[in-house]
Amino acid sequence: MNLQDIASQVRRDIVRMVHGVKSGHPGGSLGCTDLLVSLYFKHMELKTDDQGQVVFDMEGNNEDVFFLSNGHISPVLYSVLAHRGYFPVPELATFRKLDSRLQGHPATAEHLPGIRIASGSLGQGLSVAIGVALGKKLKGDSHLVYVLMGDGEQQEGQIWEAATFAPHHKVDNLIAFIDFNGQQIDGPTDKVMNNRDLGAKYEAFGWEVLHMDGNDYTSLDTVLTQAKGLAGQGKPIIIITKTEMGQGVDFMMHTHKWHGTAPNDEQLAKALAQLPETLGDY
Amino acid sequence: MKQYPYTDKKDTRSGFGAGMTELGRTNPDVVTLCADLVGSLKIDTFIQENPERFFQCGISEANMIGVSAGLAITGKIPFATTFANFGSSRVFDQIRQAVAYSNKNVKIAVSHAGLTLGEDGATHQVLEDLAMMKALPNMTVINPCDYNQTKAATIASANLEGPVYLRFGRPVIPVFIPEDMPFEIGKAITLNEGTDVSIFATGHLVWEALQACQILEDEGISAEIINIHTIKPLDTEAILASVKKTGCCVSAEEHQINGGLGESIAHTLVTNYLAPQEFVGVKDTFGESGTPDELMEKYGLKAASIVEAAKKAISRKSK
């Protein structure tokens, strides 16, 4: 199955999950779907058993690992993890419900395979990913650590502590992404709190900075391959990943309004009509 | 009373440093991080002997906590070190989400806790950290009382799987805990058996409690001195057994009385066995500049205050 078809099913899951509990964050989830599908179904080296089934352990030794710092886009991560085989797809129906392993924001307390740290309070994931990258170096594990952050999240101070630390300690087995969709809860990022030129900022901090269209599979493939090639050369890597919030559902695009709003029945039907069911709905 | 002769005076942070030196030599998974306070934390030897296992974080405590959580994910045992104020209140949310809620094997090891940091003043004299840390699920909170106990607590922390907040300090005080005294996290130590009042002390107040014990004895009062080095999990069994014998108690700590060890003891008593309790601690105020000794005196943390509290607790016992 091609990546686009997997992405279509993931997008269906996202709107259905959020609709199912009348809460959650569809906009950023839809925008980052193509990136997460590209990582988990093509670019990341994941630990598998003889049958090709993914195997999860907390330490993540000898495999690439991914961290979601902007934890509110949990629907996309949960759907991708489920379809990649970390836990049963029908469990997506428990999202945000009592006694579920699929908490509103990712958490480790319920031991959901694929999740290694809680995230939700913003600005912390880059630091955690750096720590994992350092741990891999200490153990002689040459695999990579990926971390996704939001662009609004760049307003958190801790991000810049981490951004200073990583080049200083030559954490070059780390590939970070900024979901550059230009939107945050209160409106366009430029209006709420202008981040200015994020690429120039990270470059000044000593990072290797790349740019990518996060909703274009040719761009994703080219730049992710390029980024992996730059690993191990003394610098951490960051990819400013241009995405469209709400990508794939026309009425959720070009606005911040679907950051944290669930569709009603009618809107759900309208959204699903635009997203072919490719792997079967949960 | 049982005597605790000493030949040496040292700071508890040096006990931490000694513990780290030993861990550096014996446990290859132990790594250390510091936010620009290497000299103050006494970890020079660890760094010298294990340079690849030390990460200088600069003045960036929030990042240090996150990096520590990441290292713990990979199976390392990170000790994140700084002053108590910057390792607790400054980074409470990072500790809450990435360490406590995520249940990571991170040791937050902090020096210069409380008033006895001295001349730097209230900005640095954290007196609220025990309250914050004991409120976090999954967190173990330890506040050792002298050099030997701090060294033992450091090594024990590395051997405990899960988040630990290990709090120690700057002043040079008698090394009175025997080097070979067993140390078990969560297990209180009875330093003197008595019958009239139980004195539960933690950190630097343990030595003061022993001085108070002598003064009380000279006045014909028999005090039981119990060293509560682990604030959480609290040794409620030892506390209840002692209070059932003596009928009243005093809690003594270098911390706000709001949210500290005393409140944990009060909770234990209220829910199990009602008895009068008096609180020796800082009474809802910030500290100030001064020498450690002057500050202990002014804020009522010396032996004399414990003696006074003990007498008051005894007077409140039902006749």
Coordinates of C-alpha atoms in Angstrom, one line a residue:
Chain A
M1 CA 0.0 0.0 0.0
N2 CA 1.3 3.4 -0.8
L3 CA 1.9 6.1 1.8
Q4 CA -0.9 8.3 0.5
D5 CA -3.5 5.6 1.0
I6 CA -2.3 4.9 4.6
A7 CA -2.5 8.7 5.2
S8 CA -6.1 8.7 4.0
Q9 CA -7.1 6.1 6.5
V10 CA -5.1 7.9 9.3
R11 CA -7.0 11.1 8.5
R12 CA -10.3 9.3 8.6
D13 CA -9.3 7.9 12.1
I14 CA -8.4 11.4 13.3
V15 CA -11.7 13.0 12.5
R16 CA -13.7 9.9 13.7
M17 CA -11.7 9.8 17.0
V18 CA -12.2 13.5 17.7
H19 CA -15.9 13.3 16.7
G20 CA -16.4 10.2 18.9
V21 CA -15.5 12.1 22.1
K22 CA -16.4 15.6 20.9
S23 CA -13.0 16.8 21.9
G24 CA -9.4 16.7 20.8
H25 CA -7.2 18.4 18.2
P26 CA -7.9 17.5 14.5
G27 CA -6.2 20.5 12.8
G28 CA -2.6 19.9 13.6
S29 CA -3.1 16.1 13.5
L30 CA -4.3 16.3 9.9
G31 CA -1.4 18.6 9.0
C32 CA 1.2 16.2 10.3
T33 CA -0.3 13.0 9.0
D34 CA 2.0 12.8 5.9
L35 CA 5.1 13.4 8.0
L36 CA 4.3 10.7 10.6
V37 CA 3.2 8.2 7.9
S38 CA 6.5 8.9 6.0
L39 CA 8.5 8.3 9.2
Y40 CA 6.8 5.2 10.6
F41 CA 6.1 3.5 7.3
K42 CA 9.2 4.4 5.3
H43 CA 12.1 6.3 6.9
M44 CA 12.4 5.1 10.5
E45 CA 14.3 1.9 11.3
L46 CA 12.0 0.1 13.7
K47 CA 12.6 -3.0 15.8
T48 CA 10.6 -6.0 14.4
D49 CA 10.3 -9.7 15.1
D50 CA 10.8 -12.5 12.5
Q51 CA 7.3 -11.9 11.1
G52 CA 8.0 -8.2 10.6
Q53 CA 5.7 -7.2 13.5
V54 CA 7.0 -4.2 15.4
V55 CA 8.3 -4.8 18.9
F56 CA 8.1 -2.1 21.5
D57 CA 10.5 -1.7 24.5
M58 CA 10.9 1.4 26.5
E59 CA 14.7 1.8 25.9
G60 CA 14.4 1.7 22.1
N61 CA 17.9 0.3 21.7
N62 CA 19.1 -0.3 18.2
E63 CA 16.2 1.4 16.5
D64 CA 15.1 4.9 15.5
V65 CA 12.8 6.5 18.0
F66 CA 10.2 9.3 17.7
F67 CA 9.0 11.8 20.2
L68 CA 5.9 14.0 19.9
S69 CA 6.5 17.2 21.9
N70 CA 3.3 18.9 20.8
G71 CA 1.3 16.2 22.5
H72 CA -2.1 17.6 21.6
I73 CA -1.9 16.1 18.1
S74 CA -2.1 12.7 19.8
P75 CA -4.8 11.5 17.3
V76 CA -2.4 11.3 14.4
L77 CA 0.3 9.5 16.5
Y78 CA -2.2 7.0 17.9
S79 CA -3.6 6.2 14.5
V80 CA -0.1 5.8 12.9
L81 CA 1.1 3.7 15.8
A82 CA -1.9 1.4 15.6
H83 CA -1.7 0.9 11.9
R84 CA 2.0 0.3 12.2
G85 CA 1.2 -2.5 14.6
Y86 CA 2.1 -1.2 18.1
F87 CA -1.4 -1.9 19.4
P88 CA -4.8 -3.0 18.0
V89 CA -6.5 -0.6 15.7
P90 CA -9.9 -1.0 17.4
E91 CA -8.4 0.5 20.5
L92 CA -8.6 3.9 18.7
A93 CA -12.2 3.9 19.7
T94 CA -11.2 4.4 23.3
F95 CA -9.4 7.7 22.7
R96 CA -9.9 10.1 25.6
K97 CA -12.4 7.8 27.3
L98 CA -12.2 6.6 30.9
D99 CA -9.8 3.7 31.5
S100 CA -8.2 4.1 28.1
R101 CA -4.5 3.8 27.2
L102 CA -5.1 6.5 24.7
Q103 CA -5.1 9.6 27.0
G104 CA -6.0 13.0 25.7
H105 CA -2.3 13.7 25.5
P106 CA 0.3 10.9 25.2
A107 CA 1.3 9.3 28.5
T108 CA 3.3 6.4 29.8
A109 CA 1.2 5.6 32.9
E110 CA -1.1 3.3 31.0
H111 CA 1.8 1.6 29.1
L112 CA 0.6 2.3 25.6
P113 CA 3.2 0.7 23.3
G114 CA 5.0 3.4 21.2
I115 CA 4.9 6.1 23.9
R116 CA 8.0 6.7 25.9
I117 CA 7.2 10.0 27.7
A118 CA 4.3 12.2 28.5
S119 CA 3.8 15.4 26.5
G120 CA 1.2 18.0 26.5
S121 CA 2.7 20.8 28.6
L122 CA 4.6 22.3 25.7
G123 CA 8.3 22.9 25.2
Q124 CA 9.7 19.7 26.8
G125 CA 10.1 17.2 24.0
L126 CA 13.2 18.6 22.5
S127 CA 15.1 18.3 25.8
V128 CA 13.8 14.7 26.2
A129 CA 14.9 13.8 22.7
I130 CA 18.3 15.2 23.3
G131 CA 18.6 13.0 26.4
V132 CA 17.7 9.9 24.4
A133 CA 20.2 10.9 21.7
L134 CA 22.9 11.2 24.3
G135 CA 21.9 7.9 25.8
K136 CA 22.2 6.2 22.4
K137 CA 25.7 7.7 21.9
L138 CA 26.8 6.4 25.3
K139 CA 25.6 3.0 24.3
G140 CA 27.2 3.1 20.9
D141 CA 23.8 2.9 19.2
S142 CA 24.0 4.8 15.9
H143 CA 20.3 5.0 15.3
L144 CA 18.5 8.3 15.2
V145 CA 16.1 10.2 17.4
Y146 CA 13.3 12.2 15.9
V147 CA 11.2 14.8 17.6
L148 CA 8.2 16.9 16.4
M149 CA 7.4 20.3 17.8
G150 CA 4.8 22.9 17.0
D151 CA 5.6 26.3 15.7
G152 CA 3.6 28.0 18.4
E153 CA 5.5 25.8 20.8
Q154 CA 8.7 27.7 19.8
Q155 CA 7.5 30.5 22.1
E156 CA 8.4 28.3 25.1
G157 CA 11.7 29.3 26.8
Q158 CA 12.8 25.7 27.4
I159 CA 13.0 25.2 23.6
W160 CA 15.8 27.7 23.5
E161 CA 17.6 26.1 26.4
A162 CA 17.6 22.8 24.5
A163 CA 18.4 24.6 21.2
T164 CA 21.6 25.9 22.9
F165 CA 22.5 22.6 24.5
A166 CA 22.3 20.3 21.4
P167 CA 24.9 22.0 19.2
H168 CA 27.2 22.6 22.2
H169 CA 27.2 18.8 22.9
K170 CA 27.3 17.9 19.2
V171 CA 24.1 15.9 19.4
D172 CA 24.2 14.9 15.7
N173 CA 22.0 11.9 16.0
L174 CA 18.9 14.0 16.4
I175 CA 16.5 15.2 13.7
A176 CA 13.9 17.7 15.0
F177 CA 10.9 19.0 13.1
I178 CA 8.9 22.2 13.5
D179 CA 5.3 21.8 12.3
F180 CA 5.3 25.1 10.6
N181 CA 1.6 25.7 10.0
G182 CA 1.5 29.3 11.1
Q183 CA -1.5 28.8 13.4
Q184 CA -2.0 28.5 17.2
I185 CA -5.0 28.6 19.5
D186 CA -5.5 32.4 19.5
G187 CA -4.9 32.9 15.8
P188 CA -2.1 33.1 13.2
T189 CA 1.3 32.7 14.9
D190 CA 2.6 35.9 13.4
K191 CA -0.2 37.8 15.1
V192 CA -0.2 36.0 18.5
M193 CA 3.6 36.1 19.0
N194 CA 5.8 36.5 16.0
N195 CA 8.5 33.8 15.9
R196 CA 10.2 35.7 13.1
D197 CA 12.7 33.6 11.1
L198 CA 12.9 30.3 12.9
G199 CA 15.4 28.9 10.4
A200 CA 17.8 31.8 10.9
K201 CA 17.4 31.4 14.7
Y202 CA 18.3 27.7 14.7
E203 CA 21.1 28.4 12.3
A204 CA 22.5 31.0 14.6
F205 CA 22.3 28.5 17.5
G206 CA 24.4 26.1 15.5
W207 CA 21.9 23.7 13.9
E208 CA 21.8 22.3 10.4
V209 CA 18.6 23.8 9.1
L210 CA 16.5 22.2 6.3
H211 CA 13.1 23.1 4.9
M212 CA 10.4 20.7 3.7
D213 CA 6.9 20.6 2.5
G214 CA 5.3 18.3 5.0
N215 CA 2.3 17.6 2.9
D216 CA 4.2 16.7 -0.3
Y217 CA 5.6 13.1 -0.5
T218 CA 8.3 14.0 -2.9
S219 CA 9.6 16.8 -0.6
L220 CA 9.2 14.5 2.4
D221 CA 11.2 11.7 0.8
T222 CA 14.0 14.0 -0.5
V223 CA 14.5 16.0 2.6
L224 CA 14.2 13.2 5.1
T225 CA 16.8 11.2 3.1
Q226 CA 19.0 14.3 3.0
A227 CA 18.6 14.8 6.8
K228 CA 19.6 11.3 7.6
G229 CA 22.7 11.8 5.4
L230 CA 23.7 14.8 7.5
A231 CA 23.5 12.9 10.8
G232 CA 26.8 12.1 12.5
Q233 CA 28.5 15.2 11.2
G234 CA 28.7 17.1 14.4
K235 CA 25.5 19.1 14.2
P236 CA 21.9 18.5 15.3
I237 CA 19.4 18.8 12.4
I238 CA 16.1 20.6 12.3
I239 CA 13.6 20.6 9.5
I240 CA 11.2 23.5 9.2
T241 CA 8.2 21.5 7.9
K242 CA 5.6 23.6 6.2
T243 CA 2.2 22.0 6.7
E244 CA -1.4 23.0 6.2
M245 CA -3.5 22.7 9.4
G246 CA -6.5 20.6 8.6
Q247 CA -4.8 19.2 5.4
G248 CA -7.1 16.8 3.6
V249 CA -10.4 18.2 4.8
D250 CA -11.2 21.3 2.8
F251 CA -13.3 23.2 5.4
M252 CA -10.7 22.6 8.1
M253 CA -7.8 24.2 6.1
H254 CA -6.6 27.8 6.0
T255 CA -7.8 28.5 9.5
H256 CA -6.8 28.0 13.2
K257 CA -10.4 27.3 14.1
W258 CA -10.0 23.5 14.0
H259 CA -7.0 23.5 16.3
G260 CA -9.0 22.0 19.2
T261 CA -12.5 21.6 17.9
A262 CA -14.4 18.4 17.1
P263 CA -16.6 18.1 14.0
N264 CA -20.4 17.6 14.5
D265 CA -22.2 14.7 12.7
E266 CA -22.8 16.7 9.6
Q267 CA -19.2 18.0 9.4
L268 CA -17.9 14.4 10.0
A269 CA -19.8 13.1 7.1
K270 CA -18.5 15.9 4.9
A271 CA -15.0 15.2 6.0
L272 CA -15.2 11.5 5.5
A273 CA -16.5 12.0 2.0
Q274 CA -13.2 13.6 1.1
L275 CA -11.1 10.7 2.6
P276 CA -11.2 7.3 1.0
E277 CA -11.4 4.3 3.5
T278 CA -8.3 2.3 2.6
L279 CA -7.5 0.1 5.5
G280 CA -10.9 -0.3 7.1
D281 CA -12.4 2.0 9.8
Y282 CA -11.9 0.8 13.4
Chain B
M1 CA 20.6 9.3 76.3
K2 CA 22.5 7.5 73.6
Q3 CA 25.6 9.6 72.7
Y4 CA 26.7 10.4 69.2
P5 CA 30.3 11.5 69.5
Y6 CA 31.9 12.9 66.4
T7 CA 35.4 13.8 65.4
D8 CA 34.7 15.6 62.1
K9 CA 32.4 18.3 60.7
K10 CA 31.4 18.3 57.1
D11 CA 28.7 19.6 54.8
T12 CA 26.1 17.2 53.6
R13 CA 26.7 18.2 49.9
S14 CA 30.2 16.7 50.3
G15 CA 28.5 13.5 51.4
F16 CA 26.6 13.6 48.1
G17 CA 29.9 14.2 46.2
A18 CA 31.4 11.2 48.0
G19 CA 28.4 9.1 47.0
M20 CA 28.7 10.1 43.4
T21 CA 32.4 9.3 43.4
E22 CA 31.6 5.8 44.6
L23 CA 28.7 5.4 42.1
G24 CA 31.0 6.6 39.3
R25 CA 33.3 3.7 40.1
T26 CA 30.7 1.0 40.7
N27 CA 27.7 1.7 38.5
P28 CA 28.4 2.4 34.8
D29 CA 24.8 3.4 34.2
V30 CA 25.0 6.5 36.5
V31 CA 25.4 9.8 34.6
T32 CA 25.5 13.3 36.1
L33 CA 24.1 16.6 34.8
C34 CA 24.7 20.0 36.4
A35 CA 23.4 23.5 35.7
D36 CA 26.7 25.5 36.2
L37 CA 27.2 24.6 39.9
V38 CA 29.8 21.8 39.7
G39 CA 31.9 23.1 42.6
S40 CA 28.9 23.7 44.8
L41 CA 27.6 20.1 44.2
K42 CA 31.0 18.6 45.0
I43 CA 30.9 16.4 41.9
D44 CA 34.4 17.3 40.6
T45 CA 35.8 13.8 41.2
F46 CA 32.9 12.1 39.4
I47 CA 33.5 14.3 36.4
Q48 CA 37.3 13.9 36.5
E49 CA 37.0 10.1 36.6
N50 CA 34.0 9.8 34.2
P51 CA 34.1 12.8 31.8
E52 CA 32.0 11.0 29.2
R53 CA 29.2 10.4 31.8
F54 CA 28.9 14.1 32.7
F55 CA 26.8 16.7 30.9
Q56 CA 27.2 20.3 31.7
C57 CA 23.9 22.0 31.0
G58 CA 24.7 25.6 31.7
I59 CA 22.2 27.8 33.4
S60 CA 19.2 25.9 31.9
E61 CA 17.5 23.8 34.6
A62 CA 14.3 23.1 32.6
N63 CA 16.3 21.6 29.8
M64 CA 18.4 19.6 32.3
I65 CA 15.3 17.9 33.7
G66 CA 14.1 17.0 30.2
V67 CA 17.5 15.7 29.1
S68 CA 17.7 13.6 32.3
A69 CA 14.3 12.1 31.5
G70 CA 15.6 11.2 28.0
L71 CA 18.7 9.6 29.4
A72 CA 16.5 7.6 31.8
I73 CA 14.5 6.3 28.9
T74 CA 17.6 4.7 27.5
G75 CA 18.3 3.0 30.8
K76 CA 20.8 5.4 32.2
I77 CA 20.5 6.6 35.8
P78 CA 20.8 10.4 35.6
F79 CA 21.5 12.6 38.6
A80 CA 20.4 16.2 37.8
T81 CA 22.2 18.5 40.1
T82 CA 21.7 22.2 41.1
F83 CA 20.6 24.3 44.0
A84 CA 17.4 23.1 45.6
N85 CA 15.5 26.2 44.6
F86 CA 16.4 25.7 40.9
G87 CA 15.8 22.0 41.0
S88 CA 12.3 22.2 42.4
S89 CA 10.2 25.4 42.2
R90 CA 11.9 26.6 39.0
V91 CA 11.3 23.3 37.1
F92 CA 8.2 21.9 38.8
D93 CA 6.2 21.4 35.6
Q94 CA 9.2 19.7 33.9
I95 CA 9.5 17.4 36.9
R96 CA 5.8 16.8 37.0
Q97 CA 5.3 15.8 33.4
A98 CA 8.6 14.3 32.2
V99 CA 9.8 12.7 35.5
A100 CA 7.0 12.0 37.9
Y101 CA 4.0 11.4 35.6
S102 CA 6.2 9.6 33.1
N103 CA 7.8 7.7 36.0
K104 CA 11.4 8.1 34.8
N105 CA 14.4 6.9 36.8
V106 CA 15.7 10.4 37.3
K107 CA 17.4 11.5 40.5
I108 CA 17.0 15.2 41.3
A109 CA 19.9 15.9 43.7
V110 CA 19.9 19.3 45.1
S111 CA 22.1 21.3 47.5
H112 CA 21.8 24.6 49.4
A113 CA 18.3 23.7 50.6
G114 CA 16.6 25.8 53.2
L115 CA 17.7 28.8 55.3
T116 CA 21.2 27.5 55.9
L117 CA 22.3 28.5 52.5
G118 CA 22.9 31.7 54.4
E119 CA 24.0 35.0 53.0
D120 CA 22.6 34.7 49.5
G121 CA 19.2 35.3 51.1
A122 CA 15.6 34.4 50.4
T123 CA 15.8 34.2 46.6
H124 CA 17.9 31.1 47.0
Q125 CA 16.6 29.7 50.3
V126 CA 13.9 27.3 49.1
L127 CA 11.6 26.3 52.0
E128 CA 8.7 24.9 49.9
D129 CA 10.4 22.1 47.9
L130 CA 9.4 19.2 50.1
A131 CA 5.8 20.3 49.8
M132 CA 6.0 20.4 46.0
M133 CA 7.9 17.2 45.7
K134 CA 5.9 15.1 48.2
A135 CA 2.7 16.2 46.3
L136 CA 3.9 14.4 43.1
P137 CA 2.8 10.8 42.7
N138 CA 5.7 8.4 42.0
M139 CA 8.2 10.7 43.7
T140 CA 10.4 9.6 46.6
V141 CA 11.6 12.4 48.8
I142 CA 14.8 12.1 50.9
N143 CA 16.3 14.7 53.2
P144 CA 19.4 13.2 54.9
C145 CA 20.9 14.7 58.1
D146 CA 24.7 14.5 57.9
Y147 CA 27.7 13.6 55.6
N148 CA 27.5 9.9 56.1
Q149 CA 23.8 9.7 55.7
T150 CA 23.8 11.8 52.6
K151 CA 26.5 9.5 51.1
A152 CA 24.4 6.5 51.9
A153 CA 21.2 8.1 50.6
T154 CA 22.9 9.0 47.3
I155 CA 24.0 5.4 46.7
A156 CA 20.6 4.1 47.8
S157 CA 18.8 6.5 45.4
A158 CA 20.7 5.0 42.5
N159 CA 19.6 1.6 43.5
L160 CA 15.9 2.6 43.7
E161 CA 14.0 2.4 40.4
G162 CA 12.0 5.6 40.0
P163 CA 12.1 9.3 40.5
V164 CA 13.9 10.6 43.6
Y165 CA 14.2 14.1 45.1
L166 CA 17.4 14.1 47.2
R167 CA 17.8 17.3 49.3
F168 CA 20.9 18.4 51.1
G169 CA 22.8 21.5 52.1
R170 CA 25.7 23.8 52.5
P171 CA 26.6 24.2 56.2
V172 CA 29.4 22.3 57.9
I173 CA 27.9 20.2 60.7
P174 CA 29.0 17.3 62.9
V175 CA 29.3 13.9 61.2
F176 CA 27.4 12.0 63.9
I177 CA 25.8 9.1 62.0
P178 CA 28.1 6.1 62.2
E179 CA 29.5 5.3 58.7
D180 CA 28.2 1.7 59.0
M181 CA 24.7 2.5 60.1
P182 CA 22.3 0.8 57.7
F183 CA 20.3 3.1 55.5
E184 CA 17.1 2.0 54.0
I185 CA 14.9 4.4 52.0
G186 CA 11.5 4.8 53.8
K187 CA 12.8 3.4 57.0
A188 CA 13.0 5.8 59.9
I189 CA 16.0 5.6 62.3
T190 CA 15.5 5.7 66.1
L191 CA 18.5 7.6 67.4
N192 CA 17.3 7.7 71.0
E193 CA 14.6 5.8 72.8
G194 CA 12.4 7.8 75.1
T195 CA 9.0 7.8 76.8
D196 CA 7.7 11.4 77.3
V197 CA 7.7 12.9 73.8
S198 CA 8.6 11.8 70.2
I199 CA 10.7 14.2 68.2
F200 CA 10.6 13.5 64.5
A201 CA 13.4 15.4 62.8
T202 CA 14.8 15.6 59.2
G203 CA 17.9 17.1 57.6
H204 CA 19.9 19.6 59.6
L205 CA 17.3 19.6 62.4
V206 CA 18.3 16.0 63.4
W207 CA 21.5 17.3 65.1
E208 CA 19.5 20.0 66.8
A209 CA 17.0 17.4 68.0
L210 CA 19.8 15.4 69.6
Q211 CA 21.0 18.6 71.4
A212 CA 17.4 19.2 72.5
C213 CA 17.2 15.6 73.8
Q214 CA 20.2 16.3 76.1
I215 CA 18.7 19.5 77.4
L216 CA 15.4 17.7 78.0
E217 CA 17.1 14.8 79.8
D218 CA 18.9 17.3 82.1
E219 CA 15.4 18.5 83.0
G220 CA 14.1 15.0 83.6
I221 CA 12.2 14.6 80.3
S222 CA 12.7 11.5 78.3
A223 CA 12.6 12.2 74.5
E224 CA 12.5 9.7 71.7
I225 CA 14.5 11.0 68.7
I226 CA 13.6 9.6 65.4
N227 CA 15.4 10.6 62.2
I228 CA 12.9 10.8 59.3
H229 CA 15.3 10.9 56.3
T230 CA 12.6 9.8 53.9
I231 CA 9.7 12.3 53.8
K232 CA 8.0 10.1 51.2
P233 CA 7.2 7.3 51.5
L234 CA 6.8 8.1 55.2
D235 CA 7.5 5.4 57.8
T236 CA 4.1 5.7 59.3
E237 CA 4.6 2.5 61.3
A238 CA 7.6 3.9 63.2
I239 CA 5.8 7.2 63.8
L240 CA 2.6 5.6 65.2
A241 CA 4.5 3.1 67.3
S242 CA 6.5 5.9 68.9
V243 CA 3.6 8.3 69.5
K244 CA 1.5 5.4 70.9
K245 CA 4.3 5.0 73.5
T246 CA 5.0 8.7 74.2
G247 CA 1.5 10.2 73.6
C248 CA 2.7 13.4 71.9
C249 CA 5.3 14.6 69.3
V250 CA 7.3 17.4 67.7
S251 CA 8.2 17.6 64.0
A252 CA 11.3 19.5 63.2
E253 CA 12.4 20.5 59.7
E254 CA 14.2 23.3 57.8
H255 CA 11.1 23.9 55.6
Q256 CA 7.8 25.8 55.7
I257 CA 5.4 24.2 58.3
N258 CA 2.9 24.4 55.4
G259 CA 3.3 21.2 53.4
G260 CA 6.4 19.8 55.1
L261 CA 7.3 16.7 57.1
G262 CA 5.1 18.0 60.0
E263 CA 2.0 18.0 57.8
S264 CA 2.7 14.4 56.7
I265 CA 3.0 13.4 60.3
A266 CA -0.2 15.2 61.3
H267 CA -2.0 13.4 58.5
T268 CA -0.8 10.1 59.8
L269 CA -1.9 11.0 63.4
V270 CA -5.2 12.4 62.4
T271 CA -6.2 9.3 60.4
N272 CA -4.8 6.8 62.8
Y273 CA -4.1 7.9 66.4
L274 CA -4.9 11.4 67.7
A275 CA -2.1 13.0 69.8
P276 CA -0.8 16.5 70.3
Q277 CA 1.8 17.6 67.8
E278 CA 4.0 20.8 67.8
F279 CA 5.7 22.1 64.7
V280 CA 9.2 23.3 64.5
G281 CA 9.8 24.9 61.0
V282 CA 9.6 28.1 59.2
K283 CA 6.2 29.7 59.9
D284 CA 4.8 31.0 56.6
T285 CA 7.6 33.5 55.9
F286 CA 10.5 33.9 53.6
G287 CA 14.1 33.9 54.8
E288 CA 16.7 36.6 54.6
S289 CA 20.5 37.1 54.4
G290 CA 22.6 36.0 57.5
T291 CA 24.9 33.3 58.6
P292 CA 23.3 29.8 58.8
D293 CA 23.5 29.9 62.6
E294 CA 22.0 33.3 62.9
L295 CA 19.1 32.3 60.6
M296 CA 18.5 29.0 62.4
E297 CA 18.3 31.0 65.6
K298 CA 16.1 33.8 64.3
Y299 CA 13.6 31.5 62.6
G300 CA 13.3 29.1 65.5
L301 CA 15.1 26.0 64.2
K302 CA 17.6 25.5 67.0
A303 CA 17.6 23.0 69.8
A304 CA 16.0 25.6 72.2
S305 CA 12.9 25.8 69.9
I306 CA 12.6 22.0 69.9
V307 CA 12.9 21.9 73.6
E308 CA 10.1 24.5 74.0
A309 CA 7.9 22.7 71.5
A310 CA 8.5 19.4 73.3
K311 CA 7.4 20.8 76.6
K312 CA 4.3 22.3 75.0
A313 CA 3.4 19.0 73.4
I314 CA 3.8 17.2 76.7
S315 CA 1.6 19.8 78.4
R316 CA -1.2 19.2 75.9
K317 CA -1.4 15.5 76.6
S318 CA -4.7 14.6 78.1
K319 CA -4.3 14.1 81.8

